[in-house]
Coordinates of C-alpha atoms and ligand atoms in Angstrom, one line a residue:
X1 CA -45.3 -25.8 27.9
X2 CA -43.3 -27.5 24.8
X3 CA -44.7 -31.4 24.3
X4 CA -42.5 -32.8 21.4
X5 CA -43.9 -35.8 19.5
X6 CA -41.8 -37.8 17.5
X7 CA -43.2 -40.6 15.3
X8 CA -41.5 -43.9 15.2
X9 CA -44.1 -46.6 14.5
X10 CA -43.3 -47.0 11.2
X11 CA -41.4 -50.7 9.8
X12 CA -39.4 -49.2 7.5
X13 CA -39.8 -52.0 5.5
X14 CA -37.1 -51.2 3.0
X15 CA -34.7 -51.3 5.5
X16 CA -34.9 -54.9 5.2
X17 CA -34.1 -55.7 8.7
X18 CA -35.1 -56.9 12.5
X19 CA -33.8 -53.9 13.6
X20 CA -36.5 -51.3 13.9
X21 CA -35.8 -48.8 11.3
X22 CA -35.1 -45.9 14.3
X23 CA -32.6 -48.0 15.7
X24 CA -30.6 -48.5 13.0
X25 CA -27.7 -45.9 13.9
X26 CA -26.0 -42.9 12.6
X27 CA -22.6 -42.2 13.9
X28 CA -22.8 -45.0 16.3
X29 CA -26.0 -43.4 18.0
X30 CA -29.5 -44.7 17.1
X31 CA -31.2 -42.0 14.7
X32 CA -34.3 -41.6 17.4
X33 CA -31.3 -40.9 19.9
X34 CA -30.3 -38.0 17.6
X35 CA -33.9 -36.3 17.4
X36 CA -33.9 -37.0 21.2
X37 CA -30.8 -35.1 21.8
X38 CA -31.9 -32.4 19.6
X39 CA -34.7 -31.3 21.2
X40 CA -34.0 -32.4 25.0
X41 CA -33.7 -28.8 26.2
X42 CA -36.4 -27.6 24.4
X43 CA -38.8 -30.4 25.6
X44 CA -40.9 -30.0 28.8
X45 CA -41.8 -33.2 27.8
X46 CA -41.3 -36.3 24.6
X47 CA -44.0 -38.3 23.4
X48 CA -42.7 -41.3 21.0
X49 CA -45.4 -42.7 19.2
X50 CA -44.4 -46.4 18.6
X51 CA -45.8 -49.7 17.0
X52 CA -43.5 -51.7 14.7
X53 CA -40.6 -53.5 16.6
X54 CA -42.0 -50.9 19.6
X55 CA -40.1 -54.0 22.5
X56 CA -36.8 -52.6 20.6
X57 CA -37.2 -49.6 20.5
X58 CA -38.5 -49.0 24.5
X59 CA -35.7 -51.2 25.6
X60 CA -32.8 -49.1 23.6
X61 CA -34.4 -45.9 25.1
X62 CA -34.4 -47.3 28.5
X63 CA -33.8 -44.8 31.3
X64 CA -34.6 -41.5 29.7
X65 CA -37.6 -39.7 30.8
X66 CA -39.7 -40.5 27.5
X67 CA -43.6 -41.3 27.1
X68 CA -44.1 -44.1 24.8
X69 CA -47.7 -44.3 23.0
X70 CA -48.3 -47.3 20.9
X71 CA -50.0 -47.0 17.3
X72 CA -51.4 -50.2 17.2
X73 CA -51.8 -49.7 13.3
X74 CA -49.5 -47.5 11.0
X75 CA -52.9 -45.6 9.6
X76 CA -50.7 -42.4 8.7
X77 CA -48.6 -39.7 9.9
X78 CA -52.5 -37.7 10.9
X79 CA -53.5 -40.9 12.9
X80 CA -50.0 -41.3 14.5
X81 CA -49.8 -37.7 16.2
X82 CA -53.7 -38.3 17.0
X83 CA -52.8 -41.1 19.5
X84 CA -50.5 -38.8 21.5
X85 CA -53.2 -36.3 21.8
X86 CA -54.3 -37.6 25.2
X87 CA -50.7 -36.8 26.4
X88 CA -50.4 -33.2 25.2
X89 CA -51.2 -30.5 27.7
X90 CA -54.2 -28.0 26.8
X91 CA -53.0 -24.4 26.0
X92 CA -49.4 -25.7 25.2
X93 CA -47.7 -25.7 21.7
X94 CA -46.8 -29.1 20.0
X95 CA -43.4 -30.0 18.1
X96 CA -43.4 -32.8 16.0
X97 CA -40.8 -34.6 14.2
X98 CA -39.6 -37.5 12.8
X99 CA -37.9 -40.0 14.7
X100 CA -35.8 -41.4 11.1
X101 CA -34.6 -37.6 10.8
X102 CA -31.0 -37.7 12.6
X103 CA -29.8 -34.4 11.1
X104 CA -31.9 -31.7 12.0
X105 CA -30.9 -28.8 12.9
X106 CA -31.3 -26.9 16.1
X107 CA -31.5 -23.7 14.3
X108 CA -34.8 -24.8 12.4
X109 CA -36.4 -26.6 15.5
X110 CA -35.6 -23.3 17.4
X111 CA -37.2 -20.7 14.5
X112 CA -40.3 -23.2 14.1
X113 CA -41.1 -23.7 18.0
X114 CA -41.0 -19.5 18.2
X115 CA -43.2 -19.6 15.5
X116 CA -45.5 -22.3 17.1
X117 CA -45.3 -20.0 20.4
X118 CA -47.0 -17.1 18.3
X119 CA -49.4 -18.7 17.8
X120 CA -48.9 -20.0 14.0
X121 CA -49.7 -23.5 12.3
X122 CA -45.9 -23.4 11.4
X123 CA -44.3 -26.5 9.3
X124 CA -40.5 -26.5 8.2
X125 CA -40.2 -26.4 4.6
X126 CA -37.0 -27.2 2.1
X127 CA -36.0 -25.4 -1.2
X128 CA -35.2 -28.7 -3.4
X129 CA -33.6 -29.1 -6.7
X130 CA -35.3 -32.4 -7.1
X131 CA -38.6 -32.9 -5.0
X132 CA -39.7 -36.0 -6.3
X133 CA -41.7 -37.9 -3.5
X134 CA -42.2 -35.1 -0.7
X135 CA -45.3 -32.8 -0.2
X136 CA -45.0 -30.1 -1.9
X137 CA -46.4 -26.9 -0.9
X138 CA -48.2 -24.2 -2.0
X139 CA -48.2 -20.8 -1.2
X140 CA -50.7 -17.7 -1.2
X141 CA -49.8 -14.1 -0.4
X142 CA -46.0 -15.7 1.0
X143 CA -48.0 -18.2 3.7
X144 CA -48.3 -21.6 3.3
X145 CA -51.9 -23.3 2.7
X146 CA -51.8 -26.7 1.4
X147 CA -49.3 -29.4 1.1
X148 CA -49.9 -32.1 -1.4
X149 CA -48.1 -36.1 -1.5
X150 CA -46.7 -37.0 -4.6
X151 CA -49.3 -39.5 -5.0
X152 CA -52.4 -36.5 -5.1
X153 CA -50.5 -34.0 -6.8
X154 CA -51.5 -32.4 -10.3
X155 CA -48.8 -32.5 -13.2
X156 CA -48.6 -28.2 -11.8
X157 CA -48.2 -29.0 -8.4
X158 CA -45.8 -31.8 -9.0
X159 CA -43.1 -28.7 -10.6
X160 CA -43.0 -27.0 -6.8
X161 CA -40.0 -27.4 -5.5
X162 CA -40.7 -26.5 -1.8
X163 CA -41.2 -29.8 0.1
X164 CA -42.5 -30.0 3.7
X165 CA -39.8 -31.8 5.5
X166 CA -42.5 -33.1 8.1
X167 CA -41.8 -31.0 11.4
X168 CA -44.7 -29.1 12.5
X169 CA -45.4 -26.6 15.3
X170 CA -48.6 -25.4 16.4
X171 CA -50.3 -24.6 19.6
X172 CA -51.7 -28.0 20.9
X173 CA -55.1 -26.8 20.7
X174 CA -55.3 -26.6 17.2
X175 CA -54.0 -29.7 16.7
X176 CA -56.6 -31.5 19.4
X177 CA -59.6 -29.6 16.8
X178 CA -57.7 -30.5 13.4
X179 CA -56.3 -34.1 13.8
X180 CA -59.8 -36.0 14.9
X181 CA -61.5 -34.1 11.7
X182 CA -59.0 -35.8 8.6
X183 CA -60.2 -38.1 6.4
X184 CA -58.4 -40.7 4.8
X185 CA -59.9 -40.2 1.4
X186 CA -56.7 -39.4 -0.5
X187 CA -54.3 -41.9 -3.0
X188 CA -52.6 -43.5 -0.7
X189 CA -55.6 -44.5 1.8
X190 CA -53.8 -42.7 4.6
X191 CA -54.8 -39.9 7.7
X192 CA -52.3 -37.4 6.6
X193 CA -50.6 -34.6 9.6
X194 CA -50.8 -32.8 6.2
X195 CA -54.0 -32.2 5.6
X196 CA -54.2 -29.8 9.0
X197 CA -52.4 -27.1 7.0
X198 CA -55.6 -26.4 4.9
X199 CA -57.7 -26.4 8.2
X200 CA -55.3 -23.6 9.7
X201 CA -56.1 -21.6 6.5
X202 CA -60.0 -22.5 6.7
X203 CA -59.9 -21.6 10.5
X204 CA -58.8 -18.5 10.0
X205 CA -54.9 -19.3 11.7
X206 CA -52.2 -17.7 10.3
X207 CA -49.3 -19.8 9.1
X208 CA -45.9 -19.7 8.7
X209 CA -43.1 -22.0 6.4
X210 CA -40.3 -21.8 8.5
X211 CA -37.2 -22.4 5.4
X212 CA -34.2 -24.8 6.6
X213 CA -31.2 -23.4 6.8
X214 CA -29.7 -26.8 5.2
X215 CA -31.5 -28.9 3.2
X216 CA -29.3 -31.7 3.7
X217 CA -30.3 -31.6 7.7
X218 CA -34.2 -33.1 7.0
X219 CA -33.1 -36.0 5.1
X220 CA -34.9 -39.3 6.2
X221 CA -33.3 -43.1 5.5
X222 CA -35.5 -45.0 4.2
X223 CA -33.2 -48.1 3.2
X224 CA -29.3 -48.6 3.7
X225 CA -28.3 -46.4 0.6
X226 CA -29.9 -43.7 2.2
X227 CA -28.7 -44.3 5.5
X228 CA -24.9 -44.6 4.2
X229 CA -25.3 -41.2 2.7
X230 CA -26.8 -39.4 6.1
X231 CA -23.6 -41.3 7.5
X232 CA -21.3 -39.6 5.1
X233 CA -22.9 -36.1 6.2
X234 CA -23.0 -36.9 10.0
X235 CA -19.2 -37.9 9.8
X236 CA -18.2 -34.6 7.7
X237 CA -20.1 -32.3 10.9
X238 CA -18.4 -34.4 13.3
X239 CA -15.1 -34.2 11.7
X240 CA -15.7 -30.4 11.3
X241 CA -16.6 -29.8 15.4
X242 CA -13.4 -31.4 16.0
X243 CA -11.2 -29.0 13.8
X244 CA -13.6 -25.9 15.2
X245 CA -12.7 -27.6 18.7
X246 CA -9.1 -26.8 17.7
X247 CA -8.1 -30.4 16.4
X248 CA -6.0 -31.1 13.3
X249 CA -7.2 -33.8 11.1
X250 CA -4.5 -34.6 8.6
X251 CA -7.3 -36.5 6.5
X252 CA -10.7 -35.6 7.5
X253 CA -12.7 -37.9 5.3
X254 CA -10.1 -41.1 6.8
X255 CA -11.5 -40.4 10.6
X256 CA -14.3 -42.0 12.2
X257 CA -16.6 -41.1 14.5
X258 CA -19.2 -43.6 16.3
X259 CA -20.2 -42.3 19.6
X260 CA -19.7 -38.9 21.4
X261 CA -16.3 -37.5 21.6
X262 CA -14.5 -34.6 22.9
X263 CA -10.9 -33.1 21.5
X264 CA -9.4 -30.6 23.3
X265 CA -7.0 -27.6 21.8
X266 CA -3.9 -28.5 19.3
X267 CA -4.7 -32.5 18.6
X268 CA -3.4 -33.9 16.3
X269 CA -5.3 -36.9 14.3
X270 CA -4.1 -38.6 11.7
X271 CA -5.4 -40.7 8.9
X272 CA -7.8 -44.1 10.2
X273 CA -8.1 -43.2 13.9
X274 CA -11.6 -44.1 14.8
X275 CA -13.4 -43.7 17.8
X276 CA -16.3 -45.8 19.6
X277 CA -18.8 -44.7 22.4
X278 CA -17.5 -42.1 24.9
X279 CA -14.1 -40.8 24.2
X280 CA -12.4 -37.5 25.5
X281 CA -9.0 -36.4 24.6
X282 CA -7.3 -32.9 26.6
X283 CA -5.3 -30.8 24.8
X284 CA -2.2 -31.8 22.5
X285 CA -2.8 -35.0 22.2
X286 CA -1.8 -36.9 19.2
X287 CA -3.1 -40.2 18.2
X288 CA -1.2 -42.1 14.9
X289 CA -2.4 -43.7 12.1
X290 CA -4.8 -46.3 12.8
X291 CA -5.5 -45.7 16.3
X292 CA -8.8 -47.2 17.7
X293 CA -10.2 -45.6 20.8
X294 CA -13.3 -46.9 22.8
X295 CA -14.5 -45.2 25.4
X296 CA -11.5 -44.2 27.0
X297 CA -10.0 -40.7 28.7
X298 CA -6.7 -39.6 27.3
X299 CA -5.3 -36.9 29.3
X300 CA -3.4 -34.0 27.9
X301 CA 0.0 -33.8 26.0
X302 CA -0.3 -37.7 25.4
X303 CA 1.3 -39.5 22.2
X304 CA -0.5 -42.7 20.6
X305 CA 1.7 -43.6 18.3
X306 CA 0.1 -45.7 15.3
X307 CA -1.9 -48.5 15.1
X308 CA -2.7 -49.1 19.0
X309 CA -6.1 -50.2 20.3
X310 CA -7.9 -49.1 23.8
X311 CA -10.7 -49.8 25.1
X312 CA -12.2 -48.8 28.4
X313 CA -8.5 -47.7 29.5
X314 CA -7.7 -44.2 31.3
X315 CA -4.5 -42.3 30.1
X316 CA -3.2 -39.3 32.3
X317 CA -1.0 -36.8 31.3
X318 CA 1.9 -36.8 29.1
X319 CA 1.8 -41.2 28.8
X320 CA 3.5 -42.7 25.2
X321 CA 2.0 -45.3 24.3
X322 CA 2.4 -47.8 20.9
X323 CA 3.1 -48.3 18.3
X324 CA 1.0 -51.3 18.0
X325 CA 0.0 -51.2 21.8
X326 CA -3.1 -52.8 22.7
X327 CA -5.1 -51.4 26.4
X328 CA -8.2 -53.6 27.5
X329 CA -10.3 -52.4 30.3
X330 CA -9.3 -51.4 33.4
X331 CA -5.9 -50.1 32.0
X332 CA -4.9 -46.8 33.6
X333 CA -1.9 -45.3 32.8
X334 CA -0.5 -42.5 35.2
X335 CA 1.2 -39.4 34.4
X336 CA 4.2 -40.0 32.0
X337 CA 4.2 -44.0 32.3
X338 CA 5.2 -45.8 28.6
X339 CA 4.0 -48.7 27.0
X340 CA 5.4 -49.5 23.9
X341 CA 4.8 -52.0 21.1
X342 CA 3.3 -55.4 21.2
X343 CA 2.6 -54.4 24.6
X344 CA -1.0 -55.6 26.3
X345 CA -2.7 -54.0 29.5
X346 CA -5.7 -55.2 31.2
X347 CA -6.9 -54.1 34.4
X348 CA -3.9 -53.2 35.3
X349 CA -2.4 -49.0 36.7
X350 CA 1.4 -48.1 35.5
X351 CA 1.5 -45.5 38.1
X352 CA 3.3 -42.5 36.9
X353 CA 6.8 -42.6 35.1
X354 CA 6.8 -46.3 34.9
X355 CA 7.3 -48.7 32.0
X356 CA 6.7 -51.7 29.9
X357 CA 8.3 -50.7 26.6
X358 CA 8.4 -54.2 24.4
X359 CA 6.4 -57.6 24.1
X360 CA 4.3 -57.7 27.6
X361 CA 1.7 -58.8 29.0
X362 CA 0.3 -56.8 31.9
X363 CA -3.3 -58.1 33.4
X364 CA -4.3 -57.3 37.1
X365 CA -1.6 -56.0 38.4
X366 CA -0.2 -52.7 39.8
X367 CA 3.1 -51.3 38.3
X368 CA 4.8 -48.9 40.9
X369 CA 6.5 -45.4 39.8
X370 CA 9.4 -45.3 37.7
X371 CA 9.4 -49.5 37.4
X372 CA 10.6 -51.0 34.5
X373 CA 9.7 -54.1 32.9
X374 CA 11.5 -55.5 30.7
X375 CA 11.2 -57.0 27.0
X376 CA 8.8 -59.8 27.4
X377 CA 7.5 -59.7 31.0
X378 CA 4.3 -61.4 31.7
X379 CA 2.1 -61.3 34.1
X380 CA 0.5 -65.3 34.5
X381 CA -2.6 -63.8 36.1
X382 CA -5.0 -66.6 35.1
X383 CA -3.9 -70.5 36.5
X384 CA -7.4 -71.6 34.3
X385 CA -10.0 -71.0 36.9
X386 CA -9.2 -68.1 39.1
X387 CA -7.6 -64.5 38.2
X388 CA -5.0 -63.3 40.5
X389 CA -3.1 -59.8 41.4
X390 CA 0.4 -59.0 40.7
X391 CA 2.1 -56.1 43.1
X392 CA 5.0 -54.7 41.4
X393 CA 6.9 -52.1 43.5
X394 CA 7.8 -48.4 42.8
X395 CA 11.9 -48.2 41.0
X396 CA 11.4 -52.1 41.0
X397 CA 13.3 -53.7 38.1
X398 CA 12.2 -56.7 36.0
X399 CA 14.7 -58.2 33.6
X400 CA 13.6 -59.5 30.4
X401 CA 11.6 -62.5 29.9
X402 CA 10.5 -62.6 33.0
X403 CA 7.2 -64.7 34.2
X404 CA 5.4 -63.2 37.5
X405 CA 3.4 -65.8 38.6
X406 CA 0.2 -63.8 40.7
X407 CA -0.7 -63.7 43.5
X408 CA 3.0 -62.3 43.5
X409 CA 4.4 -59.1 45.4
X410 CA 7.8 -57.3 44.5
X411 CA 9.2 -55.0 47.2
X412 CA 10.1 -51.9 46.0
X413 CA 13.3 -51.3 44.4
X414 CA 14.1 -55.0 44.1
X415 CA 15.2 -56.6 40.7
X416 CA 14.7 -59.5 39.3
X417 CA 17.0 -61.7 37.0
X418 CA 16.2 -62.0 33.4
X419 CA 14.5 -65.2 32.5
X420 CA 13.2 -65.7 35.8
X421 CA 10.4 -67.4 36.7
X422 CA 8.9 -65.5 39.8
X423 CA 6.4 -67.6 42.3
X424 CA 7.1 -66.3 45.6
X425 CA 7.7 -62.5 46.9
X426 CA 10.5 -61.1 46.2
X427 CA 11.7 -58.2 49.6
X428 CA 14.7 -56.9 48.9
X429 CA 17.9 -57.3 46.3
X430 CA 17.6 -59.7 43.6
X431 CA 15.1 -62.3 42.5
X432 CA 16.7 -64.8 40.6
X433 CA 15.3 -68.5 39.5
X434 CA 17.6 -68.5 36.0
X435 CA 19.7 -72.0 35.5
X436 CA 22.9 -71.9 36.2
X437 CA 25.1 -71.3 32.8
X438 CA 27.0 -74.4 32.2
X439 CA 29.8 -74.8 29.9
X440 CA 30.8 -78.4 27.7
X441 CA 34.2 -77.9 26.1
X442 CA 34.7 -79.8 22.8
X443 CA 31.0 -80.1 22.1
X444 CA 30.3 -81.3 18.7
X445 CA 27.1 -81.2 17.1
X446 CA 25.3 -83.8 15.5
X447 CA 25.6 -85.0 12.3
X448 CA 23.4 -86.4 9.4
X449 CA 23.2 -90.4 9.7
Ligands
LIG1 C1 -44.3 -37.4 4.9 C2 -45.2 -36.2 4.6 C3 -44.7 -35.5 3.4 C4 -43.2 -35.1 3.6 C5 -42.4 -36.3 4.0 C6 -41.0 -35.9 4.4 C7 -47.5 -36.9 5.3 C8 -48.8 -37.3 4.8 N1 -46.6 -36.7 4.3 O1 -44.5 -38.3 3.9 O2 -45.4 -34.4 3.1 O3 -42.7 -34.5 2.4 O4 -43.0 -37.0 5.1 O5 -40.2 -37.0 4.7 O6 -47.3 -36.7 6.4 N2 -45.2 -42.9 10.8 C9 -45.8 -43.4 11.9 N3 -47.1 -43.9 11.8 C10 -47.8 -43.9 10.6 C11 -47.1 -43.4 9.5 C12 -45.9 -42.8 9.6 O7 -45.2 -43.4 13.0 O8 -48.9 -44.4 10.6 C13 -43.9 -42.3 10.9 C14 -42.9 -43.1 10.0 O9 -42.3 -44.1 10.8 C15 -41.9 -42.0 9.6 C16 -42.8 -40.7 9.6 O10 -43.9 -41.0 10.3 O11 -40.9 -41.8 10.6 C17 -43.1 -40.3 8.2 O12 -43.9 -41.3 7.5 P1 -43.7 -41.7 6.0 O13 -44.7 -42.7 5.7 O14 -42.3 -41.8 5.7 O15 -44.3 -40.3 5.3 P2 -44.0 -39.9 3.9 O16 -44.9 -40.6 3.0 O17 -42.5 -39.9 3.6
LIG2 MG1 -40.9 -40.9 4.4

């Protein structure tokens, strides 16, 4: 039985902001989401221990299977693991972490929780060239027996350079004998989770520093500097599971990524393509300078040229889209159907093969195979209170700066006359509502009084 506690009652004052300092996101995800995700397999069960801004934070976390315990007062990390106690389960081990600690590693939580499993009062430590305001730790005979704050240490202790990062593992028991015996007598006024080390040693447990395989994975944010730089290393290890995914980025360090996204083999993304919540691309897709994707689907072999924006819109395969191409939600584009630039979508299928390649404007409608619409055709889905569909059939042809005025129904195969103004249905052969062309011979233009 694995019980993972993960602290989060903490203000984060230097933050300087509403948001509870958990919630404040990495990558587009809040960092308690992160230390979630990392340990979700492992856990038989998470404990958050919350108290500032604790509303927030239960309400983003919403829907997962997660016990909340509230700290009414934020008495130290010792006091904070001691009000989960009465949700831990008796002869199980304990994992605790941070919830401000969005790059950890699942290497390290793996290697600590075996350690934890043996038996051990294991903590993960860091080799640092600068150590200034962790614990450090000391060692005896190669196992770890004391961790001292900055704030207690001696000038000697102060030169250590191995920090503890925070994460603990232990069996639960010896936490439930440790935790309700600390004493707050210590610079800072505080009941430190630190303290339990020396009890393990005085109890006669062996323990165990478990050494990060990357320091940079147990950095904290403790104000929006910080939190910019843990940004800068999420988005490189993003950036670098897309290459090892088999994606080319032409400029890695120009990409963005802000939600959870999958790349299939041979993509190809260039310089300012960012992405937003849940996006998956297949294989051999490329996406253009510029390109902004928001939790869409883009099938395989798909161009997006630069500068288009989608949101919420479905792409199957083989569809070229943009430049400048803008897809709202609701947009599905079928195998091999185009839209091209300055063209809008919105709740709206192009079923396969068809097109809108110029200057559109394409809102609740359905597009049938292989139609064309030409430059400028526009949907008038909206007549200011109530949104209607338009029915565009399969090889149907729509001549330029055209208005289809929904509810609206095109057979298939029919055209309709440029400049047309469309209000009933069109069945068969030709729509047309254009003025006739009329000719004045001798016409003379005015002149300046
Ligand atoms: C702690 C460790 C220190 C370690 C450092 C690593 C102690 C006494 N010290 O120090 O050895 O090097 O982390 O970053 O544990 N929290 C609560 N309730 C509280 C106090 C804290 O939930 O009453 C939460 C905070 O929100 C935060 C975490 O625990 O997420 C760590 O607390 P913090 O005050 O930042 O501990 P440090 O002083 O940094
Ligand atoms: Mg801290």
């Amino acid at each position: 039985m694995l019980d993972v506690v993960i602290l989060a009652a903490g203000q984060g004052s230097r933050m300087k902001s509403d948001l509870p300092k958990v919630l404040h996101p990495v990558g587009g995800i809040p960092m308690v989401q992160h230390v979630i995700n990392a340990v979700d397999e492992l856990a038989d069960r998470i404990i958050l221990v919350v108290g500032h801004g604790q509303a927030d934070v239960r309400q983003a976390l919403d829907g997962q299977s997660l016990t909340f315990v509230e700290q009414t007062e934020q008495l130290g990390t010792g006091h904070a693991l001691a009000q989960a106690l009465p949700e831990l389960s008796p002869g199980g081990t304990t994992l605790m972490l941070y919830g401000d600690g969005p790059l950890i590693e699942r290497a390290d939580i793996e290697a600590l929780v075996a350690a934890g499993r043996e038996g051990h009062y294991a903590l993960l430590t860091a080799q640092l060239e600068d150590p200034t305001g962790y614990g450090r730790v000391s060692r005896e005979n190669g196992r770890p027996v004391s961790v001292v704050e900055q704030k207690d240490a001696t000038p000697e202790q102060l030169n250590i350079q191995e920090i503890n990062t925070g994460l603990l593992c232990a069996p639960t028991d010896s936490f439930a004998r440790y935790l309700p015996a600390l004493s707050s007598d210590n610079a800072q006024g505080e009941y430190y989770v630190t303290d339990c080390l020396a009890m393990a040693v005085a109890a006669g447990q062996t323990t165990q520093a478990v050494v990060t395989v990357n320091p940079d994975s147990i950095l904290g944010a403790n104000d929006r500097v910080q939190l910019a730089e843990l940004e800068g290393l999420y988005q490189r290890r993003e950036r670098e599971r897309l290459m090892r995914a088999g994606a080319t980025l032409i400029d890695p360090a120009r990409v963005s990524i802000q939600g959870q996204v999958q790349t299939g083999r041979d993509c190809v993304i260039h310089p300012d393509v960012q992405f937003f919540g849940q996006v998956t691309l297949g294989d051999r897709v490329t996406l253009g300078q510029g390109v902004i994707l928001t939790d869409s689907t883009i099938a395989s072999d798909t161009e997006i040229q630069p500068y288009c924006v989608l949101q919420r819109a479905r792409v199957e395969q083989g569809a070229d889209i943009g430049p400048f191409a803008r897809l709202r939600p609701g947009a599905v584009m079928e195998a091999g159907s185009k839209a091209g630039n300055f063209v809008e979508i919105k709740n709206a299928t192009l079923k396969a093969g068809a097109k809108a390649n110029h200057l559109s404007y394409v809102g609740d409608a359905t597009v049938g195979e292989r139609a064309n619409l030409g430059a400028g055709t526009i949907t008038c889905n909206y007549d200011g209170a109530n949104k209607s569909h338009t029915e565009i059939g399969a090889d149907a042809f729509v001549g330029s700066n055209s208005a289809l005025v929904a509810p609206v129904r095109l057979a298939p195969g029919v055209t309709v006359g440029a400049g047309s103004t469309i209000t009933r249905d069109v069945e068969q052969g030709l729509g047309l509502t254009r003025a006739k062309q009329i000719e004045i011979p001798g016409y003379r233009r005015p002149t300046k009084d």
